[in-house]
Amino acid sequence: MTICYFGNYQKEYPRNSVLIQGLKQNDVAVLECQTRQTGFKKFISLWWQHQKIKNKYDVLIVGFAGHALMWFAKLITRKPIVFDAFVSLYLTNVEDRKTCSSKSLKAKYYAWLDKISCQLADEILLDTNAQIEYFVDKYGIKKKKFHRIFVGCDNKIFYPENSRNKKYPNGEFIVHWHGYIVPFHGFAVIFEAANILWRKKEPIIFRIITRFNVASAKYLAAVEDSRLKNIIFRQEASYRELAEAINQADCCLGIFGSNKKAKLVIANKIVEAAACAKPIITIAQDVLEELFVFNKSIVVVSTDSGEDLAKKILQFRDDIRWRQEIADNAYQIYTKNLTPKILGKRLKDILGILAF
């Protein structure tokens, strides 16, 4: 089987790299038709690349985030099209980040793009059953078109490695979090927990890897103003540097937002921590139970409260056996469900129905 992987996707973004790598590991030939050009130039680039391979593949996959390219893919190929929707543009930009009012033309455009891109596809990929239900309910797309392909990560980059950070020779407990500071991540909860533990003089270090921008600036200023010494910000890093930072930590944090997006997705950071066999604390959401068992393979807090998170971190620190059990169980979930090869096999099975 030969696949055309099509779009203006970022090759290094985990969703795309994991699926492409996974297909190759399952003996699927992948012809990439990809550009990072913008505007009209991207259509010219994609059309020209596609002309060279248009008779050499069985199924075309529009990679994430290719919502605005689905019409073009439909125009230039007669082969079956699989759309990796992965996330809803409306959910991300309107309901989560609130970049525009829900009554604005821009919001209506995001909703229309979500819907039309799915209607044009023969089959659609999303990362959770919860998000599939969201698309079905909101846009009226037939459920049988959807397939769940979980978030994964590259096990050649993210894997367990004992690399305790030498900067903390006094045995401080290291808590790791990485990601952009956006609403569904609930970073304010993490910041509150760090504040609480600093006031209690607990030897716990919070290491935060994030993009330095307007959202992070207010927290950097707050750290300076309150003289918090237990929270350290680092500029966003490469995936290999990220894996190293995870492996240096004693535990990792997931998301703590309580909005709709938090209820529908399983964050990359949770999968990456599981791949490194690290115990994870996150807010309780039903969607997590598609993969994890609460307090057996992932530890949850019931509210978006810094006090609750601080208590769980202290419990983790003081119970090494429990911490290790959670980490081991999370790692087993990763190795059995979320490696590129396993996800690639699942995708290959879906493609096989269309190809023949």
Coordinates of C-alpha atoms in Angstrom, one line a residue:
M1 CA 0.0 0.0 0.0
T2 CA 1.2 3.5 -0.8
I3 CA -0.1 6.7 0.8
C4 CA 0.2 10.3 -0.2
Y5 CA 0.6 12.4 3.0
F6 CA -0.7 15.8 1.9
G7 CA -0.8 19.4 3.3
N8 CA 1.0 22.3 4.9
Y9 CA 1.6 20.3 8.1
Q10 CA 4.6 20.7 10.3
K11 CA 6.7 17.5 9.8
E12 CA 8.1 17.7 13.3
Y13 CA 4.8 18.1 15.1
P14 CA 4.1 14.8 17.0
R15 CA 0.7 14.1 15.5
N16 CA 2.2 14.1 12.0
S17 CA 5.6 12.6 12.6
V18 CA 4.2 9.7 14.7
L19 CA 1.6 8.7 12.1
I20 CA 4.1 8.9 9.2
Q21 CA 6.7 7.0 11.1
G22 CA 4.1 4.4 12.3
L23 CA 2.9 3.8 8.7
K24 CA 6.5 3.2 7.5
Q25 CA 7.1 0.8 10.4
N26 CA 4.1 -1.2 9.2
D27 CA 5.4 -1.5 5.6
V28 CA 3.3 1.3 4.1
A29 CA 5.0 3.5 1.6
V30 CA 4.5 7.2 2.3
L31 CA 4.9 9.8 -0.4
E32 CA 5.0 13.2 1.3
C33 CA 3.4 16.1 -0.6
Q34 CA 4.1 18.9 1.8
T35 CA 4.9 22.7 1.9
R36 CA 5.2 25.4 4.6
Q37 CA 4.5 28.1 2.1
T38 CA 1.6 30.4 2.8
G39 CA -1.1 32.1 0.7
F40 CA -1.6 31.2 -2.9
K41 CA 2.0 29.8 -3.1
K42 CA 1.1 26.8 -1.0
F43 CA -1.5 25.7 -3.6
I44 CA 1.0 26.0 -6.4
S45 CA 3.6 24.0 -4.5
L46 CA 1.2 21.2 -3.5
W47 CA -0.3 21.0 -7.0
W48 CA 3.1 20.7 -8.6
Q49 CA 4.3 18.1 -6.1
H50 CA 1.1 16.1 -6.5
Q51 CA 1.3 16.1 -10.3
K52 CA 4.5 14.0 -10.0
I53 CA 2.9 11.3 -7.8
K54 CA -0.8 11.4 -8.6
N55 CA -0.8 7.9 -10.1
K56 CA 1.5 6.3 -7.6
Y57 CA -0.6 6.1 -4.4
D58 CA -3.8 4.4 -3.1
V59 CA -5.1 6.8 -0.5
L60 CA -4.5 10.5 0.3
I61 CA -4.2 11.6 3.9
V62 CA -4.6 15.3 4.7
G63 CA -2.3 15.9 7.7
F64 CA -3.0 18.1 10.7
A65 CA -3.8 21.0 10.4
G66 CA -5.3 20.7 7.0
H67 CA -8.9 21.9 7.4
A68 CA -8.5 24.7 4.9
L69 CA -6.9 22.4 2.3
M70 CA -9.6 19.7 2.2
W71 CA -11.4 21.4 -0.7
F72 CA -8.1 21.5 -2.7
A73 CA -7.3 17.9 -2.0
K74 CA -10.8 16.9 -3.2
L75 CA -10.2 19.0 -6.3
I76 CA -6.9 17.4 -7.4
T77 CA -7.4 13.7 -6.5
R78 CA -10.0 11.0 -7.3
K79 CA -8.5 8.7 -4.7
P80 CA -10.1 8.2 -1.3
I81 CA -9.2 11.0 1.2
V82 CA -8.6 10.5 4.9
F83 CA -8.7 13.7 6.9
D84 CA -6.8 13.9 10.2
A85 CA -8.9 16.5 11.8
F86 CA -7.2 15.9 15.2
V87 CA -8.8 18.9 16.8
S88 CA -11.8 21.3 16.2
L89 CA -10.8 24.8 15.0
Y90 CA -13.9 26.1 16.7
L91 CA -13.3 24.4 19.9
T92 CA -9.7 25.5 20.1
N93 CA -10.0 29.1 18.9
V94 CA -13.5 30.1 20.1
E95 CA -14.4 27.9 23.1
D96 CA -10.9 27.5 24.6
R97 CA -8.7 30.4 23.6
K98 CA -11.6 32.8 23.0
T99 CA -9.8 34.6 20.2
C100 CA -13.2 35.8 19.0
S101 CA -16.8 36.0 20.1
S102 CA -19.0 33.0 19.5
K103 CA -21.3 35.2 17.5
S104 CA -18.6 36.7 15.3
L105 CA -18.1 35.9 11.6
K106 CA -14.8 34.4 12.4
A107 CA -16.3 32.0 14.8
K108 CA -18.9 31.0 12.2
Y109 CA -16.0 30.5 9.7
Y110 CA -14.2 28.2 12.1
A111 CA -17.4 26.1 12.6
W112 CA -18.0 26.0 8.9
L113 CA -14.4 24.9 8.2
D114 CA -14.7 22.1 10.8
K115 CA -17.9 20.9 9.2
I116 CA -17.1 21.2 5.5
S117 CA -13.7 19.6 5.8
C118 CA -15.3 16.6 7.5
Q119 CA -18.0 16.4 4.9
L120 CA -15.5 16.3 2.1
A121 CA -13.5 13.5 3.6
D122 CA -14.2 9.8 3.1
E123 CA -12.9 9.0 6.6
I124 CA -11.9 11.2 9.5
L125 CA -9.4 10.8 12.3
L126 CA -9.7 12.2 15.8
D127 CA -7.8 11.4 19.0
T128 CA -10.6 10.5 21.4
N129 CA -14.2 9.1 21.4
A130 CA -15.2 12.2 23.4
Q131 CA -14.1 14.5 20.6
I132 CA -15.8 12.3 18.0
E133 CA -19.1 12.7 19.9
Y134 CA -18.5 16.5 19.9
F135 CA -18.1 16.5 16.1
V136 CA -21.2 14.3 15.6
D137 CA -23.4 16.3 17.9
K138 CA -22.2 19.8 16.8
Y139 CA -21.9 19.2 13.0
G140 CA -24.2 16.3 12.3
I141 CA -21.5 14.2 10.6
K142 CA -22.2 10.5 10.4
K143 CA -20.4 8.7 13.3
K144 CA -19.3 5.8 11.0
K145 CA -16.9 8.2 9.2
F146 CA -14.9 8.8 12.3
H147 CA -12.0 6.7 13.7
R148 CA -10.1 7.1 16.9
I149 CA -6.4 7.3 16.6
F150 CA -4.9 8.3 20.0
V151 CA -2.2 10.9 20.5
G152 CA 1.3 9.2 20.5
C153 CA 4.9 10.2 20.7
D154 CA 8.2 9.0 19.3
N155 CA 9.7 6.2 21.4
K156 CA 13.1 6.9 19.9
I157 CA 13.0 10.3 21.7
F158 CA 10.7 9.8 24.6
Y159 CA 11.8 6.8 26.7
P160 CA 12.7 6.1 30.3
E161 CA 16.2 7.2 31.2
N162 CA 17.7 7.8 34.6
S163 CA 19.2 11.3 34.3
R164 CA 18.7 13.0 37.6
N165 CA 19.5 16.7 37.3
K166 CA 22.8 17.5 38.9
K167 CA 21.7 21.1 39.6
Y168 CA 19.7 19.8 42.6
P169 CA 22.2 17.8 44.7
N170 CA 20.2 18.3 47.9
G171 CA 17.4 16.0 46.9
E172 CA 14.8 18.5 46.0
F173 CA 11.6 17.0 44.5
I174 CA 11.4 18.1 40.9
V175 CA 7.9 18.7 39.3
H176 CA 7.9 19.1 35.5
W177 CA 5.4 20.8 33.3
H178 CA 5.6 21.9 29.6
G179 CA 3.3 23.5 27.2
Y180 CA 1.8 26.8 26.0
I181 CA 0.0 28.9 28.6
V182 CA -3.6 28.6 27.2
P183 CA -6.9 28.3 29.1
F184 CA -7.4 24.5 28.9
H185 CA -3.9 23.9 30.3
G186 CA -5.0 25.6 33.5
F187 CA -1.5 26.9 34.4
A188 CA -2.9 29.2 37.1
V189 CA -3.6 26.0 39.2
I190 CA 0.1 25.0 38.9
F191 CA 1.2 28.4 39.8
E192 CA -1.0 28.5 42.9
A193 CA 0.3 25.1 44.0
A194 CA 3.9 26.3 43.7
N195 CA 3.0 29.3 45.8
I196 CA 1.4 27.2 48.5
L197 CA 4.4 24.8 48.7
W198 CA 6.9 27.8 48.8
R199 CA 5.1 29.3 51.7
K200 CA 5.2 25.9 53.5
K201 CA 9.0 25.9 52.8
E202 CA 8.8 22.4 51.1
P203 CA 11.9 21.5 49.1
I204 CA 10.0 21.1 45.8
I205 CA 11.1 22.7 42.5
F206 CA 8.7 23.4 39.7
R207 CA 10.4 23.4 36.3
I208 CA 8.3 25.0 33.6
I209 CA 9.1 24.8 29.9
T210 CA 7.0 27.2 27.8
R211 CA 7.0 29.8 25.1
F212 CA 8.0 33.2 26.4
N213 CA 5.2 35.5 25.3
V214 CA 2.5 37.8 26.7
A215 CA 0.8 34.9 28.4
S216 CA 3.9 33.7 30.2
A217 CA 5.2 37.2 31.0
K218 CA 2.6 37.9 33.7
Y219 CA 3.8 34.7 35.5
L220 CA 7.4 35.6 35.1
A221 CA 6.7 39.0 36.6
A222 CA 4.7 37.4 39.5
V223 CA 7.6 35.1 40.3
E224 CA 9.9 38.2 40.4
D225 CA 7.5 40.2 42.5
S226 CA 6.8 37.5 45.0
R227 CA 10.4 36.2 45.1
L228 CA 9.3 32.7 44.5
K229 CA 12.4 30.6 44.3
N230 CA 10.8 27.2 43.7
I231 CA 9.5 27.9 40.2
I232 CA 11.9 28.0 37.3
F233 CA 10.9 29.0 33.7
R234 CA 12.8 27.7 30.7
Q235 CA 12.3 28.7 27.1
E236 CA 10.6 26.1 24.9
A237 CA 13.0 23.4 23.8
S238 CA 13.5 20.8 21.1
Y239 CA 11.7 17.4 21.6
R240 CA 15.0 15.7 22.7
E241 CA 15.6 18.4 25.2
L242 CA 12.1 18.1 26.4
A243 CA 12.5 14.3 26.9
E244 CA 15.7 14.9 28.9
A245 CA 13.8 17.4 31.1
I246 CA 11.0 14.9 31.7
N247 CA 13.5 12.2 32.7
Q248 CA 15.2 14.5 35.2
A249 CA 11.9 15.1 37.0
D250 CA 10.3 13.1 39.9
C251 CA 6.7 13.7 38.6
C252 CA 5.0 15.4 35.7
L253 CA 1.9 17.5 35.5
G254 CA -0.9 17.3 32.9
I255 CA -3.7 19.9 32.4
F256 CA -5.9 21.6 35.0
G257 CA -8.4 23.6 33.0
S258 CA -12.1 22.8 33.3
N259 CA -13.4 24.1 30.0
K260 CA -14.9 22.0 27.2
K261 CA -11.6 21.3 25.4
A262 CA -10.1 19.9 28.6
K263 CA -13.0 17.5 28.7
L264 CA -12.5 16.2 25.2
V265 CA -8.7 15.6 24.6
I266 CA -5.7 13.8 26.1
A267 CA -2.8 16.2 26.0
N268 CA 0.5 15.4 24.4
K269 CA 2.3 16.2 27.6
I270 CA 0.5 13.3 29.4
V271 CA 1.5 10.8 26.7
E272 CA 5.1 12.1 26.7
A273 CA 5.4 11.7 30.4
A274 CA 4.0 8.2 30.3
A275 CA 6.5 7.2 27.5
C276 CA 9.3 8.3 29.9
A277 CA 7.7 6.2 32.7
K278 CA 7.0 9.2 34.9
P279 CA 4.1 9.5 37.3
I280 CA 1.5 12.0 36.2
I281 CA -1.0 14.3 38.1
T282 CA -3.8 15.9 36.2
I283 CA -7.4 17.1 36.6
A284 CA -10.0 14.4 36.5
Q285 CA -11.8 14.2 33.2
D286 CA -13.9 11.3 31.8
V287 CA -11.9 11.4 28.6
L288 CA -8.8 10.1 30.4
E289 CA -10.6 6.9 31.1
E290 CA -10.4 6.0 27.4
L291 CA -6.8 5.1 28.3
F292 CA -6.0 5.4 32.0
V293 CA -7.4 4.1 35.3
F294 CA -7.7 6.9 37.9
N295 CA -5.2 6.6 40.8
K296 CA -3.7 3.4 39.2
S297 CA -2.0 4.6 36.0
I298 CA -2.6 8.4 36.5
V299 CA -3.3 10.5 39.6
V300 CA -6.1 13.0 39.4
V301 CA -7.3 16.0 41.4
S302 CA -11.0 16.5 41.5
T303 CA -11.1 20.3 41.2
D304 CA -9.1 23.0 39.5
S305 CA -7.6 24.0 42.9
G306 CA -3.9 24.7 43.6
E307 CA -4.5 23.4 47.2
D308 CA -5.6 20.0 45.9
L309 CA -2.7 19.8 43.5
A310 CA -0.2 20.7 46.3
K311 CA -1.5 17.9 48.5
K312 CA -1.2 15.4 45.7
I313 CA 2.4 16.5 45.0
L314 CA 3.3 16.0 48.7
Q315 CA 1.7 12.6 48.7
F316 CA 3.8 11.6 45.6
R317 CA 6.9 12.9 47.2
D318 CA 6.3 11.0 50.4
D319 CA 5.2 7.6 48.9
I320 CA 7.9 6.4 46.6
R321 CA 6.3 2.9 46.1
W322 CA 3.0 4.4 45.0
R323 CA 4.7 6.9 42.7
Q324 CA 6.7 4.1 41.0
E325 CA 3.5 2.0 40.6
I326 CA 1.7 4.8 38.9
A327 CA 4.7 5.4 36.6
D328 CA 5.1 1.7 35.7
N329 CA 1.4 1.4 34.9
A330 CA 1.4 4.6 32.8
Y331 CA 4.4 3.3 30.9
Q332 CA 2.6 0.0 30.2
I333 CA -0.3 1.9 28.7
Y334 CA 2.1 3.8 26.5
T335 CA 3.9 0.7 25.2
K336 CA 0.7 -1.2 24.5
N337 CA -1.3 1.6 22.9
L338 CA 0.6 4.7 21.9
T339 CA 3.9 3.9 20.1
P340 CA 4.2 4.9 16.5
K341 CA 4.1 1.3 15.4
I342 CA 0.9 0.5 17.2
L343 CA -0.8 3.7 16.0
G344 CA 0.5 3.1 12.5
K345 CA -1.0 -0.4 12.5
R346 CA -4.4 1.0 13.5
L347 CA -4.2 3.6 10.7
K348 CA -3.1 1.0 8.2
D349 CA -6.1 -1.1 9.0
I350 CA -8.4 1.9 8.3
L351 CA -6.6 2.7 5.1
G352 CA -6.7 -0.9 3.9
I353 CA -10.5 -0.8 3.7
L354 CA -10.3 2.2 1.3
A355 CA -7.4 1.1 -0.8
F356 CA -8.8 -2.2 -2.0

